[in-house]
Amino acid sequence: MDTSALIRIEQHAAAVVATEYRHLPSSIVSYYLTPPAVAIALNKQQLTAVLSRNLRYRRQYGLSPRNVSLSTQPSIQQQDYLPKLGVVSWKDCIGMDMDMDMLPKALLLPNAQNTTLTCWLNNVSDRMAMVLHAYRVTEETPTFYLFPYLDFSKRSEYRLAVSYGELTHVRCHRRRNDFQAQHIEVIAAWWRNIKDWPPADVLAHLFVDVVAGSDPGQFCIIDVNPNLLAYH
């Protein structure tokens, strides 16, 4: 594992964990495109088991491989989902589509749901394990979320750099057919209307990803991540 990246995660672990959906302030959550449909809290033993399934992390921290098991039996509606563990999603795991990052409804038959979720938790990438290390540092535990999957293949995604609630930069993160250059200025005006920014240092520097909403001049948040390079 990248030692320098791990050190940065350890130094700013609280800032990483603070961007998990359940920790975000209502002023941000209210602008989310969609809330999670399912939220399953993991305990420390389950988190350790998840991390132990990653070979590099296991060797780095002297863990023995453990079986991941869910203590709850959630009843999940059959639809496509974007799974997320704490602050990370399965974007770079072997056998999972880099662009789709999706848990398909075909794998969520009523009698196989727990097996499917356990398989997902058994397959965390090096990047995921490194970021999830922040939870061990802070002695917190992540929630396993299933967000309804939405197809963004035709929707441009914009990334906002925010420091202490103030917008410092906007760029088009993924340009699609609906891209409009004037959206950059419109996004800046939209962001200025977001009120009640919390004065928490752990949310001092963020990247906020948004897409255009259904109404002109409105945008919806699809992800929030810490901008660790802005911390000193």
Tab-separated table of C-alpha atoms in Angstrom:
chain	number	residue	atom	x	y	z
A	1	MET	CA	0.000	0.000	0.000
A	2	ASP	CA	1.035	3.592	-0.608
A	3	THR	CA	2.657	4.546	2.688
A	4	SER	CA	2.445	8.302	2.114
A	5	ALA	CA	-1.270	8.026	1.264
A	6	LEU	CA	-1.894	5.969	4.395
A	7	ILE	CA	-0.120	8.577	6.508
A	8	ARG	CA	-2.347	11.282	5.029
A	9	ILE	CA	-5.436	9.195	5.782
A	10	GLU	CA	-4.271	8.747	9.377
A	11	GLN	CA	-3.520	12.462	9.786
A	12	HIS	CA	-6.950	13.477	8.520
A	13	ALA	CA	-9.037	10.471	9.504
A	14	ALA	CA	-11.709	12.590	11.189
A	15	ALA	CA	-12.153	14.658	8.018
A	16	VAL	CA	-12.568	11.483	5.968
A	17	VAL	CA	-15.174	9.951	8.273
A	18	ALA	CA	-17.049	13.263	8.543
A	19	THR	CA	-18.074	13.042	4.879
A	20	GLU	CA	-20.061	9.827	5.350
A	21	TYR	CA	-23.703	10.442	4.454
A	22	ARG	CA	-25.042	10.053	8.013
A	23	HIS	CA	-22.538	12.606	9.352
A	24	LEU	CA	-23.247	15.334	6.808
A	25	PRO	CA	-25.182	18.400	7.965
A	26	SER	CA	-28.811	18.805	6.937
A	27	SER	CA	-27.867	21.808	4.793
A	28	ILE	CA	-25.974	19.396	2.531
A	29	VAL	CA	-28.160	16.284	2.799
A	30	SER	CA	-31.243	18.265	1.764
A	31	TYR	CA	-29.630	18.811	-1.641
A	32	TYR	CA	-28.708	15.154	-2.213
A	33	LEU	CA	-30.175	13.726	-5.400
A	34	THR	CA	-31.456	10.669	-3.573
A	35	PRO	CA	-31.156	9.308	-0.020
A	36	PRO	CA	-30.004	5.720	0.581
A	37	ALA	CA	-32.729	3.097	0.346
A	38	VAL	CA	-30.918	0.747	2.734
A	39	ALA	CA	-28.484	1.512	5.576
A	40	ILE	CA	-26.850	-1.297	7.544
A	41	ALA	CA	-24.578	-0.340	10.452
A	42	LEU	CA	-21.430	-2.429	10.830
A	43	ASN	CA	-19.701	-3.034	14.144
A	44	LYS	CA	-15.946	-3.037	14.784
A	45	GLN	CA	-15.639	-6.795	14.359
A	46	GLN	CA	-17.378	-6.654	11.000
A	47	LEU	CA	-15.193	-3.763	9.843
A	48	THR	CA	-12.050	-5.659	10.819
A	49	ALA	CA	-13.323	-8.699	8.941
A	50	VAL	CA	-14.007	-6.597	5.838
A	51	LEU	CA	-10.492	-5.123	5.933
A	52	SER	CA	-8.934	-8.536	6.556
A	53	ARG	CA	-10.240	-9.729	3.178
A	54	ASN	CA	-7.897	-7.279	1.435
A	55	LEU	CA	-4.520	-8.943	1.100
A	56	ARG	CA	-2.332	-5.844	1.228
A	57	TYR	CA	-4.137	-4.310	4.170
A	58	ARG	CA	-4.073	-7.627	6.027
A	59	ARG	CA	-0.321	-7.924	5.584
A	60	GLN	CA	0.280	-4.250	6.439
A	61	TYR	CA	-1.490	-4.519	9.790
A	62	GLY	CA	-0.920	-8.144	10.700
A	63	LEU	CA	-4.530	-9.276	10.477
A	64	SER	CA	-5.720	-12.824	10.029
A	65	PRO	CA	-8.371	-13.330	7.346
A	66	ARG	CA	-11.845	-13.452	8.859
A	67	ASN	CA	-15.212	-14.294	7.430
A	68	VAL	CA	-17.497	-11.329	6.886
A	69	SER	CA	-21.034	-11.854	8.123
A	70	LEU	CA	-24.044	-9.576	8.516
A	71	SER	CA	-25.909	-9.774	11.797
A	72	THR	CA	-29.070	-8.343	10.235
A	73	GLN	CA	-31.286	-9.831	7.549
A	74	PRO	CA	-32.472	-6.767	5.634
A	75	SER	CA	-35.424	-7.052	3.298
A	76	ILE	CA	-34.324	-5.237	0.170
A	77	GLN	CA	-36.531	-4.150	-2.681
A	78	GLN	CA	-35.312	-5.601	-5.965
A	79	GLN	CA	-33.812	-2.778	-7.986
A	80	ASP	CA	-30.370	-1.647	-9.117
A	81	TYR	CA	-28.259	-0.032	-6.397
A	82	LEU	CA	-25.063	1.910	-5.917
A	83	PRO	CA	-23.455	0.241	-2.884
A	84	LYS	CA	-21.249	2.322	-0.618
A	85	LEU	CA	-19.394	1.371	2.540
A	86	GLY	CA	-18.969	4.436	4.703
A	87	VAL	CA	-17.303	6.940	2.391
A	88	VAL	CA	-16.174	4.591	-0.392
A	89	SER	CA	-17.814	2.765	-3.274
A	90	TRP	CA	-16.730	-0.242	-5.303
A	91	LYS	CA	-15.240	1.654	-8.262
A	92	ASP	CA	-12.060	-0.308	-8.798
A	93	CYS	CA	-12.704	-3.892	-7.731
A	94	ILE	CA	-11.902	-6.820	-10.001
A	95	GLY	CA	-15.004	-8.034	-11.785
A	96	MET	CA	-16.979	-4.850	-11.151
A	97	ASP	CA	-17.530	-2.340	-13.935
A	98	MET	CA	-15.391	0.779	-13.417
A	99	ASP	CA	-18.062	3.059	-14.877
A	100	MET	CA	-21.217	1.441	-13.561
A	101	ASP	CA	-20.192	0.684	-9.998
A	102	MET	CA	-23.570	-1.025	-9.624
A	103	LEU	CA	-25.196	-3.844	-7.673
A	104	PRO	CA	-27.796	-5.191	-10.156
A	105	LYS	CA	-31.259	-6.216	-9.027
A	106	ALA	CA	-30.748	-9.669	-10.547
A	107	LEU	CA	-28.392	-10.462	-7.647
A	108	LEU	CA	-30.936	-9.479	-5.020
A	109	LEU	CA	-33.363	-12.386	-5.151
A	110	PRO	CA	-35.189	-12.702	-1.801
A	111	ASN	CA	-33.320	-15.836	-0.710
A	112	ALA	CA	-29.896	-14.587	-1.802
A	113	GLN	CA	-29.746	-11.021	-0.534
A	114	ASN	CA	-27.543	-11.621	2.481
A	115	THR	CA	-25.197	-13.791	0.438
A	116	THR	CA	-24.908	-11.089	-2.197
A	117	LEU	CA	-24.182	-8.319	0.305
A	118	THR	CA	-21.611	-10.492	2.071
A	119	CYS	CA	-19.854	-11.141	-1.252
A	120	TRP	CA	-19.637	-7.398	-1.824
A	121	LEU	CA	-18.152	-6.841	1.628
A	122	ASN	CA	-15.607	-9.595	0.986
A	123	ASN	CA	-14.280	-7.720	-2.037
A	124	VAL	CA	-12.745	-4.381	-1.064
A	125	SER	CA	-9.969	-2.931	-3.183
A	126	ASP	CA	-6.664	-1.526	-1.958
A	127	ARG	CA	-8.046	1.998	-2.362
A	128	MET	CA	-11.163	1.154	-0.369
A	129	ALA	CA	-9.187	-0.507	2.416
A	130	MET	CA	-6.832	2.452	2.648
A	131	VAL	CA	-9.688	4.962	3.024
A	132	LEU	CA	-11.623	2.696	5.414
A	133	HIS	CA	-8.521	2.704	7.594
A	134	ALA	CA	-9.764	6.131	8.763
A	135	TYR	CA	-12.534	4.357	10.680
A	136	ARG	CA	-10.046	2.257	12.626
A	137	VAL	CA	-8.010	5.373	13.420
A	138	THR	CA	-11.064	7.235	14.738
A	139	GLU	CA	-12.490	4.080	16.360
A	140	GLU	CA	-15.736	4.576	14.475
A	141	THR	CA	-17.627	2.184	12.239
A	142	PRO	CA	-19.079	2.680	8.751
A	143	THR	CA	-22.572	2.139	7.479
A	144	PHE	CA	-23.199	-0.084	4.453
A	145	TYR	CA	-25.472	1.929	2.150
A	146	LEU	CA	-27.469	0.991	-0.915
A	147	PHE	CA	-28.358	4.091	-2.901
A	148	PRO	CA	-30.849	3.714	-5.759
A	149	TYR	CA	-28.769	3.457	-8.922
A	150	LEU	CA	-29.190	6.342	-11.349
A	151	ASP	CA	-27.759	6.380	-14.863
A	152	PHE	CA	-25.511	9.413	-15.358
A	153	SER	CA	-24.233	8.343	-18.776
A	154	LYS	CA	-25.981	11.340	-20.387
A	155	ARG	CA	-25.591	13.815	-17.537
A	156	SER	CA	-22.540	15.975	-16.967
A	157	GLU	CA	-21.036	15.903	-13.497
A	158	TYR	CA	-19.463	18.986	-11.943
A	159	ARG	CA	-16.948	19.058	-9.106
A	160	LEU	CA	-16.955	21.917	-6.622
A	161	ALA	CA	-13.994	22.698	-4.400
A	162	VAL	CA	-15.292	24.208	-1.147
A	163	SER	CA	-13.342	25.633	1.790
A	164	TYR	CA	-15.181	26.617	4.981
A	165	GLY	CA	-18.406	26.706	3.007
A	166	GLU	CA	-17.056	29.075	0.366
A	167	LEU	CA	-16.864	27.916	-3.234
A	168	THR	CA	-13.279	28.205	-4.498
A	169	HIS	CA	-13.453	26.381	-7.833
A	170	VAL	CA	-15.883	24.615	-10.188
A	171	ARG	CA	-15.048	22.356	-13.085
A	172	CYS	CA	-16.858	19.831	-15.223
A	173	HIS	CA	-15.715	16.495	-13.837
A	174	ARG	CA	-17.402	14.339	-16.500
A	175	ARG	CA	-18.612	16.053	-19.649
A	176	ARG	CA	-21.628	14.583	-21.411
A	177	ASN	CA	-23.992	15.772	-24.155
A	178	ASP	CA	-25.912	18.067	-21.796
A	179	PHE	CA	-22.813	20.122	-20.932
A	180	GLN	CA	-23.258	23.875	-20.957
A	181	ALA	CA	-20.380	26.224	-20.204
A	182	GLN	CA	-22.710	28.656	-18.441
A	183	HIS	CA	-23.503	25.985	-15.861
A	184	ILE	CA	-20.245	26.878	-14.119
A	185	GLU	CA	-21.572	30.339	-13.225
A	186	VAL	CA	-25.048	29.005	-12.465
A	187	ILE	CA	-23.585	26.451	-10.063
A	188	ALA	CA	-21.671	29.196	-8.257
A	189	ALA	CA	-24.901	31.159	-7.774
A	190	TRP	CA	-26.750	28.031	-6.644
A	191	TRP	CA	-24.075	27.192	-4.077
A	192	ARG	CA	-24.217	30.654	-2.530
A	193	ASN	CA	-27.842	29.958	-1.590
A	194	ILE	CA	-26.885	26.987	0.583
A	195	LYS	CA	-27.177	28.295	4.129
A	196	ASP	CA	-26.186	27.247	7.646
A	197	TRP	CA	-22.754	25.888	6.853
A	198	PRO	CA	-21.414	24.132	9.978
A	199	PRO	CA	-18.240	25.640	11.494
A	200	ALA	CA	-16.617	22.229	11.887
A	201	ASP	CA	-12.929	21.971	11.011
A	202	VAL	CA	-13.425	18.390	9.824
A	203	LEU	CA	-15.618	19.728	7.007
A	204	ALA	CA	-13.278	22.594	6.201
A	205	HIS	CA	-12.171	21.430	2.737
A	206	LEU	CA	-14.443	19.421	0.475
A	207	PHE	CA	-15.040	18.234	-3.042
A	208	VAL	CA	-18.757	18.255	-3.832
A	209	ASP	CA	-19.977	16.487	-6.978
A	210	VAL	CA	-23.257	17.693	-8.497
A	211	VAL	CA	-25.499	17.169	-11.526
A	212	ALA	CA	-28.152	19.451	-12.991
A	213	GLY	CA	-31.579	19.046	-11.416
A	214	SER	CA	-34.937	18.902	-13.154
A	215	ASP	CA	-35.560	22.651	-12.647
A	216	PRO	CA	-33.430	25.333	-14.376
A	217	GLY	CA	-30.695	26.666	-12.126
A	218	GLN	CA	-31.054	23.828	-9.649
A	219	PHE	CA	-28.385	21.186	-8.975
A	220	CYS	CA	-28.277	18.045	-6.882
A	221	ILE	CA	-25.413	16.627	-4.857
A	222	ILE	CA	-24.339	13.095	-5.713
A	223	ASP	CA	-21.195	12.793	-3.601
A	224	VAL	CA	-19.096	14.607	-1.004
A	225	ASN	CA	-15.423	13.872	-0.333
A	226	PRO	CA	-12.717	15.535	1.737
A	227	ASN	CA	-10.099	17.553	-0.119
A	228	LEU	CA	-7.156	16.238	1.858
A	229	LEU	CA	-4.584	18.156	-0.180
A	230	ALA	CA	-6.059	21.410	1.172
A	231	TYR	CA	-5.271	20.429	4.764
A	232	HIS	CA	-1.829	21.327	6.104
